[in-house]
Amino acid sequence: MADKFDVIVIGAGPGGYVAAIRAAQLGLKTACVEKWVNKEGKTVHGGTCLNVGCIPSKALLETSHKFVEARDHFAEIGIDLEPPKANVAKMLEFKNSVIAKNVGGISALFKANGVTAIDGTGKVTGTKQVEVTDHDGGKTTYEADNIVIAAGSVPVEIPPTPLHEDIVVTSTGALEFTEVPGRLGVIGAGVIGLELGSVWSRLGAEVTVLEAMDTFLPMVDTAIAKETQKLLKKQGLDIKLGARVTGSEVKGNEVTVKYSDGKGEQEQTFDKLIVCVGRRPYTKGVVDENVGVGLDERGFIHVDDQCRTSVPGIYAIGDCVRGPMLAHKASEEGVMVADIIAGHKAEMNYDAIPSVIYTSPEVAWVGLNEQEAKAKGIAVKTGSFPFSANGRALANNAPEGMAKIIADAETDRILGMHIVSQHAGELIAQGVIAMEFGSSAEDLALTCYAHPSTSEAIHEAALAVDGHAIHMANRKKR
């Protein structure tokens, strides 16, 4: 038996590393086990998010957005230059440098907070035991009073489109294309599919997105989803709804995809195909069956509202438990669990978790959309405001999009906020804070906003809830 710890965390992704740091800050002897190895054979922290997910995709989204701005929009604002060229190799180099800085930052934080980093694959073998298999196959068993499982998730693969070298890939492979594909297929019009499709579309690829559902972004408010679909179509993304993929065949350096839609059987040929149909929890082999931790039929670990499993002293957080598979949700669960282990009272408000799609413009939302509220039988009132009527958005040459607030018709309490605009991912924090503190639409309407700022669109949307918007003609209330 090796060292004994107060807490051992399995997984150093955004849930695990945050849980470990918080636990150590609270005076608990803490270790964090991570198996991820980079191309140089070195263990790296940060999980999917930092290595092949949130961070690298945002680096490519930002660089590709800047390229489009320079190519298509600089002349509009008085900046003349030779037509820019996309240097994919340099973009990948920048992306990798961003990853390295973030990963190195976590390792430094572990040292600064006294977290013991253990390299290898962790497995819960007892109620207070974690067995770690190192990269050479050696096994060491550690004892811990508390165990936090933060094993994360992996992309879902589907039988009709088996992965094939660098032609049929998951989101991970899509971040490594060394040149812009001429014809790019994307299966799935969710967050990841739209973001990756946007990256390569901006750089010149002809992008077709195949979505099995008949509704575009059903989790987003209908008005925002319609506006987003219109803007993405204008940018060149061909989004086919109700397209159910039935098969594929790779020949040479291209892949032909077969799918069915309202018109019957169809097929289309691509140079690259990205499969983005969701993610599944990575829980197989993480816990010995004899320990007694319960899993559902999809592999998610059963937990209560405070992430306790069915076994005392064992917790699970992030993508391997219920709820949205979001890095910030995992991080907050990690903080909550560490606080509980340290004896503090803690809980998480799952009704106020923001979501963002980092297309251009961005799409962000928190809480209920109008259709969800009505389905729950809640009488609502709404207020919307277009960014085309916002002075700062016009000055930024980014007038696309709108903000919408959903409030309870009786109490005026804010139930949800949905935005499509430049920097919507930053603006949505206003909605999160408002919901966290139980604010009413009137609270935002009575708040003084800086001028000129794109935040004023939120102010105007709040005013519009009761028909009092200043910078647009108000809709007559029935």
PDB file of N, CA, C and O in Angstrom, residues 34-45 51 103 118-120 133-136:
ATOM      1  N   GLU A  34      -3.971  11.033 -13.541  1.00  0.00           N
ATOM      2  CA  GLU A  34      -4.262  11.347 -14.949  1.00  0.00           C
ATOM      3  C   GLU A  34      -3.482  10.413 -15.863  1.00  0.00           C
ATOM      4  O   GLU A  34      -2.284  10.201 -15.681  1.00  0.00           O
ATOM      5  N   LYS A  35      -4.180   9.887 -16.875  1.00  0.00           N
ATOM      6  CA  LYS A  35      -3.551   8.942 -17.803  1.00  0.00           C
ATOM      7  C   LYS A  35      -3.182   9.562 -19.153  1.00  0.00           C
ATOM      8  O   LYS A  35      -2.467   8.945 -19.941  1.00  0.00           O
ATOM      9  N   TRP A  36      -3.690  10.790 -19.436  1.00  0.00           N
ATOM     10  CA  TRP A  36      -3.505  11.393 -20.761  1.00  0.00           C
ATOM     11  C   TRP A  36      -2.025  11.614 -21.056  1.00  0.00           C
ATOM     12  O   TRP A  36      -1.314  12.235 -20.267  1.00  0.00           O
ATOM     13  N   VAL A  37      -1.574  11.137 -22.191  1.00  0.00           N
ATOM     14  CA  VAL A  37      -0.185  11.294 -22.610  1.00  0.00           C
ATOM     15  C   VAL A  37      -0.155  12.017 -23.952  1.00  0.00           C
ATOM     16  O   VAL A  37      -0.907  11.675 -24.870  1.00  0.00           O
ATOM     17  N   ASN A  38       0.706  13.021 -24.078  1.00  0.00           N
ATOM     18  CA  ASN A  38       0.788  13.755 -25.345  1.00  0.00           C
ATOM     19  C   ASN A  38       1.694  13.034 -26.341  1.00  0.00           C
ATOM     20  O   ASN A  38       2.189  11.933 -26.070  1.00  0.00           O
ATOM     21  N   LYS A  39       1.905  13.669 -27.494  1.00  0.00           N
ATOM     22  CA  LYS A  39       2.694  13.030 -28.551  1.00  0.00           C
ATOM     23  C   LYS A  39       4.146  12.782 -28.144  1.00  0.00           C
ATOM     24  O   LYS A  39       4.824  11.928 -28.706  1.00  0.00           O
ATOM     25  N   GLU A  40       4.596  13.536 -27.147  1.00  0.00           N
ATOM     26  CA  GLU A  40       5.972  13.358 -26.664  1.00  0.00           C
ATOM     27  C   GLU A  40       6.064  12.317 -25.557  1.00  0.00           C
ATOM     28  O   GLU A  40       7.134  12.092 -24.994  1.00  0.00           O
ATOM     29  N   GLY A  41       4.931  11.680 -25.227  1.00  0.00           N
ATOM     30  CA  GLY A  41       4.933  10.654 -24.193  1.00  0.00           C
ATOM     31  C   GLY A  41       4.883  11.199 -22.781  1.00  0.00           C
ATOM     32  O   GLY A  41       5.109  10.472 -21.820  1.00  0.00           O
ATOM     33  N   LYS A  42       4.549  12.473 -22.637  1.00  0.00           N
ATOM     34  CA  LYS A  42       4.489  13.112 -21.327  1.00  0.00           C
ATOM     35  C   LYS A  42       3.040  13.235 -20.863  1.00  0.00           C
ATOM     36  O   LYS A  42       2.158  13.579 -21.637  1.00  0.00           O
ATOM     37  N   THR A  43       2.801  12.945 -19.571  1.00  0.00           N
ATOM     38  CA  THR A  43       1.466  13.098 -19.013  1.00  0.00           C
ATOM     39  C   THR A  43       1.076  14.577 -19.015  1.00  0.00           C
ATOM     40  O   THR A  43       1.851  15.433 -18.606  1.00  0.00           O
ATOM     41  N   VAL A  44      -0.141  14.851 -19.493  1.00  0.00           N
ATOM     42  CA  VAL A  44      -0.626  16.230 -19.532  1.00  0.00           C
ATOM     43  C   VAL A  44      -1.983  16.308 -18.834  1.00  0.00           C
ATOM     44  O   VAL A  44      -2.764  15.361 -18.865  1.00  0.00           O
ATOM     45  N   HIS A  45      -2.222  17.431 -18.195  1.00  0.00           N
ATOM     46  CA  HIS A  45      -3.481  17.643 -17.495  1.00  0.00           C
ATOM     47  C   HIS A  45      -4.417  18.500 -18.343  1.00  0.00           C
ATOM     48  O   HIS A  45      -4.011  19.090 -19.334  1.00  0.00           O
ATOM     49  N   ASN A  51      -7.013  19.818 -24.166  1.00  0.00           N
ATOM     50  CA  ASN A  51      -6.139  19.171 -25.138  1.00  0.00           C
ATOM     51  C   ASN A  51      -6.746  19.000 -26.528  1.00  0.00           C
ATOM     52  O   ASN A  51      -6.072  19.211 -27.532  1.00  0.00           O
ATOM     53  N   VAL A 103      -2.033  23.750 -20.328  1.00  0.00           N
ATOM     54  CA  VAL A 103      -1.645  22.512 -19.654  1.00  0.00           C
ATOM     55  C   VAL A 103      -0.542  22.783 -18.641  1.00  0.00           C
ATOM     56  O   VAL A 103      -0.577  22.296 -17.507  1.00  0.00           O
ATOM     57  N   ILE A 118      -0.338  12.126  -9.925  1.00  0.00           N
ATOM     58  CA  ILE A 118       0.021  10.729 -10.129  1.00  0.00           C
ATOM     59  C   ILE A 118      -0.259  10.365 -11.578  1.00  0.00           C
ATOM     60  O   ILE A 118      -1.377  10.532 -12.068  1.00  0.00           O
ATOM     61  N   ASP A 119       0.773   9.886 -12.289  1.00  0.00           N
ATOM     62  CA  ASP A 119       0.634   9.522 -13.695  1.00  0.00           C
ATOM     63  C   ASP A 119       0.148   8.080 -13.820  1.00  0.00           C
ATOM     64  O   ASP A 119       0.674   7.176 -13.169  1.00  0.00           O
ATOM     65  N   GLY A 120      -0.854   7.875 -14.664  1.00  0.00           N
ATOM     66  CA  GLY A 120      -1.339   6.520 -14.888  1.00  0.00           C
ATOM     67  C   GLY A 120      -2.850   6.462 -14.954  1.00  0.00           C
ATOM     68  O   GLY A 120      -3.548   7.487 -14.899  1.00  0.00           O
ATOM     69  N   THR A 133      -2.447   2.143 -12.592  1.00  0.00           N
ATOM     70  CA  THR A 133      -1.564   1.420 -13.507  1.00  0.00           C
ATOM     71  C   THR A 133      -0.737   2.442 -14.271  1.00  0.00           C
ATOM     72  O   THR A 133      -1.296   3.267 -15.009  1.00  0.00           O
ATOM     73  N   ASP A 134       0.585   2.416 -14.075  1.00  0.00           N
ATOM     74  CA  ASP A 134       1.426   3.412 -14.739  1.00  0.00           C
ATOM     75  C   ASP A 134       1.601   3.059 -16.211  1.00  0.00           C
ATOM     76  O   ASP A 134       1.125   2.030 -16.691  1.00  0.00           O
ATOM     77  N   HIS A 135       2.303   3.911 -16.935  1.00  0.00           N
ATOM     78  CA  HIS A 135       2.419   3.753 -18.383  1.00  0.00           C
ATOM     79  C   HIS A 135       3.265   2.536 -18.781  1.00  0.00           C
ATOM     80  O   HIS A 135       3.243   2.124 -19.946  1.00  0.00           O
ATOM     81  N   ASP A 136       3.972   1.965 -17.832  1.00  0.00           N
ATOM     82  CA  ASP A 136       4.759   0.758 -18.098  1.00  0.00           C
ATOM     83  C   ASP A 136       4.047  -0.505 -17.636  1.00  0.00           C
ATOM     84  O   ASP A 136       4.606  -1.600 -17.714  1.00  0.00           O
TER      85      ASP A 136
END
